[in-house]
PDB file of C-alpha atoms in Angstrom:
ATOM      1  CA  MET A   1      64.926  46.635 132.084  1.00  0.00           C
ATOM      2  CA  THR A   2      65.984  50.129 132.564  1.00  0.00           C
ATOM      3  CA  GLU A   3      63.599  53.003 132.770  1.00  0.00           C
ATOM      4  CA  MET A   4      63.976  55.229 129.179  1.00  0.00           C
ATOM      5  CA  CYS A   5      64.651  58.626 130.527  1.00  0.00           C
ATOM      6  CA  TRP A   6      63.851  61.540 127.922  1.00  0.00           C
ATOM      7  CA  TRP A   7      67.155  63.021 128.265  1.00  0.00           C
ATOM      8  CA  SER A   8      70.304  62.066 127.430  1.00  0.00           C
ATOM      9  CA  PRO A   9      72.776  61.203 130.007  1.00  0.00           C
ATOM     10  CA  GLY A  10      75.829  63.272 130.303  1.00  0.00           C
ATOM     11  CA  LEU A  11      74.088  66.756 128.875  1.00  0.00           C
ATOM     12  CA  GLY A  12      73.752  67.979 132.021  1.00  0.00           C
ATOM     13  CA  ASP A  13      77.255  69.317 132.697  1.00  0.00           C
ATOM     14  CA  MET A  14      76.771  70.874 129.153  1.00  0.00           C
ATOM     15  CA  ALA A  15      73.384  72.606 130.976  1.00  0.00           C
ATOM     16  CA  VAL A  16      75.525  73.836 133.761  1.00  0.00           C
ATOM     17  CA  SER A  17      78.428  75.327 131.944  1.00  0.00           C
ATOM     18  CA  ASN A  18      75.847  77.033 129.466  1.00  0.00           C
ATOM     19  CA  THR A  19      74.329  79.425 133.089  1.00  0.00           C
ATOM     20  CA  ILE A  20      77.282  79.854 134.101  1.00  0.00           C
ATOM     21  CA  GLY A  21      79.238  80.671 130.576  1.00  0.00           C
ATOM     22  CA  SER A  22      76.216  82.376 129.393  1.00  0.00           C
ATOM     23  CA  ASN A  23      76.976  85.375 131.357  1.00  0.00           C
ATOM     24  CA  VAL A  24      80.316  85.794 131.223  1.00  0.00           C
ATOM     25  CA  PHE A  25      79.771  86.026 127.152  1.00  0.00           C
ATOM     26  CA  ASP A  26      77.386  88.189 127.534  1.00  0.00           C
ATOM     27  CA  ILE A  27      79.258  90.816 129.552  1.00  0.00           C
ATOM     28  CA  LEU A  28      82.348  90.404 127.550  1.00  0.00           C
ATOM     29  CA  VAL A  29      81.187  89.749 124.119  1.00  0.00           C
ATOM     30  CA  GLY A  30      78.264  91.779 124.362  1.00  0.00           C
ATOM     31  CA  LEU A  31      79.913  94.743 125.617  1.00  0.00           C
ATOM     32  CA  GLY A  32      83.216  94.535 124.055  1.00  0.00           C
ATOM     33  CA  ILE A  33      82.322  93.751 120.488  1.00  0.00           C
ATOM     34  CA  PRO A  34      80.327  97.180 120.303  1.00  0.00           C
ATOM     35  CA  TRP A  35      82.369  99.334 122.301  1.00  0.00           C
ATOM     36  CA  GLY A  36      85.887  97.689 120.462  1.00  0.00           C
ATOM     37  CA  LEU A  37      83.821  98.704 117.300  1.00  0.00           C
ATOM     38  CA  GLN A  38      83.355 102.023 118.344  1.00  0.00           C
ATOM     39  CA  THR A  39      86.661 102.705 119.662  1.00  0.00           C
ATOM     40  CA  MET A  40      88.752 101.295 117.019  1.00  0.00           C
ATOM     41  CA  VAL A  41      86.896 101.256 113.710  1.00  0.00           C
ATOM     42  CA  ILE A  42      83.913 104.157 113.486  1.00  0.00           C
ATOM     43  CA  SER A  43      86.214 106.958 115.579  1.00  0.00           C
ATOM     44  CA  TYR A  44      89.599 105.733 116.338  1.00  0.00           C
ATOM     45  CA  GLY A  45      90.746 106.373 119.321  1.00  0.00           C
ATOM     46  CA  SER A  46      87.154 107.954 120.567  1.00  0.00           C
ATOM     47  CA  THR A  47      85.802 106.709 123.978  1.00  0.00           C
ATOM     48  CA  VAL A  48      82.531 104.943 124.927  1.00  0.00           C
ATOM     49  CA  LYS A  49      80.046 106.756 127.412  1.00  0.00           C
ATOM     50  CA  ILE A  50      77.872 104.801 128.897  1.00  0.00           C
ATOM     51  CA  ASN A  51      74.395 106.673 129.826  1.00  0.00           C
ATOM     52  CA  SER A  52      73.041 103.743 132.303  1.00  0.00           C
ATOM     53  CA  ARG A  53      74.642 103.975 135.775  1.00  0.00           C
ATOM     54  CA  GLY A  54      72.327 100.834 136.375  1.00  0.00           C
ATOM     55  CA  LEU A  55      75.497  99.011 134.296  1.00  0.00           C
ATOM     56  CA  VAL A  56      77.366  98.538 137.115  1.00  0.00           C
ATOM     57  CA  TYR A  57      74.350  97.551 139.394  1.00  0.00           C
ATOM     58  CA  SER A  58      73.319  94.865 136.424  1.00  0.00           C
ATOM     59  CA  VAL A  59      77.066  93.571 136.071  1.00  0.00           C
ATOM     60  CA  VAL A  60      77.067  92.757 140.178  1.00  0.00           C
ATOM     61  CA  LEU A  61      73.997  91.029 139.838  1.00  0.00           C
ATOM     62  CA  LEU A  62      74.660  88.883 137.037  1.00  0.00           C
ATOM     63  CA  LEU A  63      77.900  88.075 138.636  1.00  0.00           C
ATOM     64  CA  GLY A  64      75.905  87.375 142.281  1.00  0.00           C
ATOM     65  CA  SER A  65      73.742  85.397 140.329  1.00  0.00           C
ATOM     66  CA  VAL A  66      76.502  83.082 138.837  1.00  0.00           C
ATOM     67  CA  ALA A  67      77.717  82.545 142.256  1.00  0.00           C
ATOM     68  CA  LEU A  68      74.512  81.459 143.529  1.00  0.00           C
ATOM     69  CA  THR A  69      74.242  78.760 140.802  1.00  0.00           C
ATOM     70  CA  VAL A  70      77.538  77.369 141.509  1.00  0.00           C
ATOM     71  CA  LEU A  71      76.725  77.759 145.093  1.00  0.00           C
ATOM     72  CA  GLY A  72      73.109  75.953 144.717  1.00  0.00           C
ATOM     73  CA  ILE A  73      74.808  73.763 142.729  1.00  0.00           C
ATOM     74  CA  HIS A  74      77.477  72.382 145.086  1.00  0.00           C
ATOM     75  CA  LEU A  75      75.141  72.282 148.132  1.00  0.00           C
ATOM     76  CA  ASN A  76      73.168  69.413 145.675  1.00  0.00           C
ATOM     77  CA  LYS A  77      76.244  67.636 145.822  1.00  0.00           C
ATOM     78  CA  TRP A  78      76.632  68.125 141.915  1.00  0.00           C
ATOM     79  CA  ARG A  79      73.356  66.271 140.806  1.00  0.00           C
ATOM     80  CA  LEU A  80      71.296  67.748 139.077  1.00  0.00           C
ATOM     81  CA  ASP A  81      67.819  66.848 139.873  1.00  0.00           C
ATOM     82  CA  ARG A  82      64.098  68.547 140.086  1.00  0.00           C
ATOM     83  CA  LYS A  83      64.910  70.661 143.178  1.00  0.00           C
ATOM     84  CA  LEU A  84      67.916  72.187 141.596  1.00  0.00           C
ATOM     85  CA  GLY A  85      66.145  72.628 138.706  1.00  0.00           C
ATOM     86  CA  ILE A  86      62.766  74.960 140.908  1.00  0.00           C
ATOM     87  CA  TYR A  87      66.032  76.571 142.781  1.00  0.00           C
ATOM     88  CA  VAL A  88      67.448  77.751 139.583  1.00  0.00           C
ATOM     89  CA  LEU A  89      64.122  79.003 138.163  1.00  0.00           C
ATOM     90  CA  VAL A  90      63.456  80.867 141.563  1.00  0.00           C
ATOM     91  CA  LEU A  91      66.934  82.413 140.917  1.00  0.00           C
ATOM     92  CA  TYR A  92      66.426  83.720 137.731  1.00  0.00           C
ATOM     93  CA  ALA A  93      62.907  85.049 138.779  1.00  0.00           C
ATOM     94  CA  ILE A  94      64.691  87.056 141.394  1.00  0.00           C
ATOM     95  CA  PHE A  95      67.285  88.164 138.619  1.00  0.00           C
ATOM     96  CA  LEU A  96      64.583  89.182 136.657  1.00  0.00           C
ATOM     97  CA  CYS A  97      62.759  91.415 139.652  1.00  0.00           C
ATOM     98  CA  PHE A  98      65.541  92.764 140.560  1.00  0.00           C
ATOM     99  CA  SER A  99      66.852  94.194 137.169  1.00  0.00           C
ATOM    100  CA  ILE A 100      63.391  95.540 135.940  1.00  0.00           C
ATOM    101  CA  MET A 101      63.232  97.382 139.301  1.00  0.00           C
ATOM    102  CA  ILE A 102      66.722  98.940 138.537  1.00  0.00           C
ATOM    103  CA  GLU A 103      65.942 100.163 135.535  1.00  0.00           C
ATOM    104  CA  PHE A 104      63.217 101.632 137.011  1.00  0.00           C
ATOM    105  CA  ASN A 105      64.785 103.441 139.650  1.00  0.00           C
ATOM    106  CA  VAL A 106      63.209 101.506 142.430  1.00  0.00           C
ATOM    107  CA  PHE A 107      66.514 101.740 144.277  1.00  0.00           C
ATOM    108  CA  THR A 108      68.355 104.622 142.969  1.00  0.00           C
ATOM    109  CA  PHE A 109      68.111 106.765 140.394  1.00  0.00           C
ATOM    110  CA  VAL A 110      69.818 105.332 136.957  1.00  0.00           C
ATOM    111  CA  ASN A 111      68.173 106.135 134.402  1.00  0.00           C
ATOM    112  CA  LEU A 112      66.425 109.705 133.412  1.00  0.00           C
ATOM    113  CA  PRO A 113      62.552 109.272 133.428  1.00  0.00           C
ATOM    114  CA  MET A 114      60.899 108.442 131.167  1.00  0.00           C
ATOM    115  CA  CYS A 115      58.370 111.067 128.878  1.00  0.00           C
ATOM    116  CA  ARG A 116      54.316 110.999 129.563  1.00  0.00           C
ATOM    117  CA  GLU A 117      52.551 110.979 125.851  1.00  0.00           C
ATOM    118  CA  ASP A 118      49.964 113.082 126.277  1.00  0.00           C
ATOM    119  CA  ASP A 119      46.694 112.159 124.483  1.00  0.00           C
TER     120      ASP A 119
END
């Protein structure tokens, strides 16, 4: 008798592709379309001014997380199991912590300080 699984065989490839492809999609499409519309449709020939100096750090962090994900999958012999799932969740938590710290100017000054509301 074979053991019934709650996942469908063969869908692990799709999950790994999604973890890698979504970061690339976010960078290329999420930034490319708005900037392209600004320079081609709204104000033809204009330039886009980026007001967040943390963008470079965020892109490096995204690409680093993709590299560490692929490295983790390779070190796990290209098998998707509980150990790899925990690794990817921990990696995502670290990514979120670093992203938040970058936006709150913990490492370097990238954003203007937030205004305080006096009640």
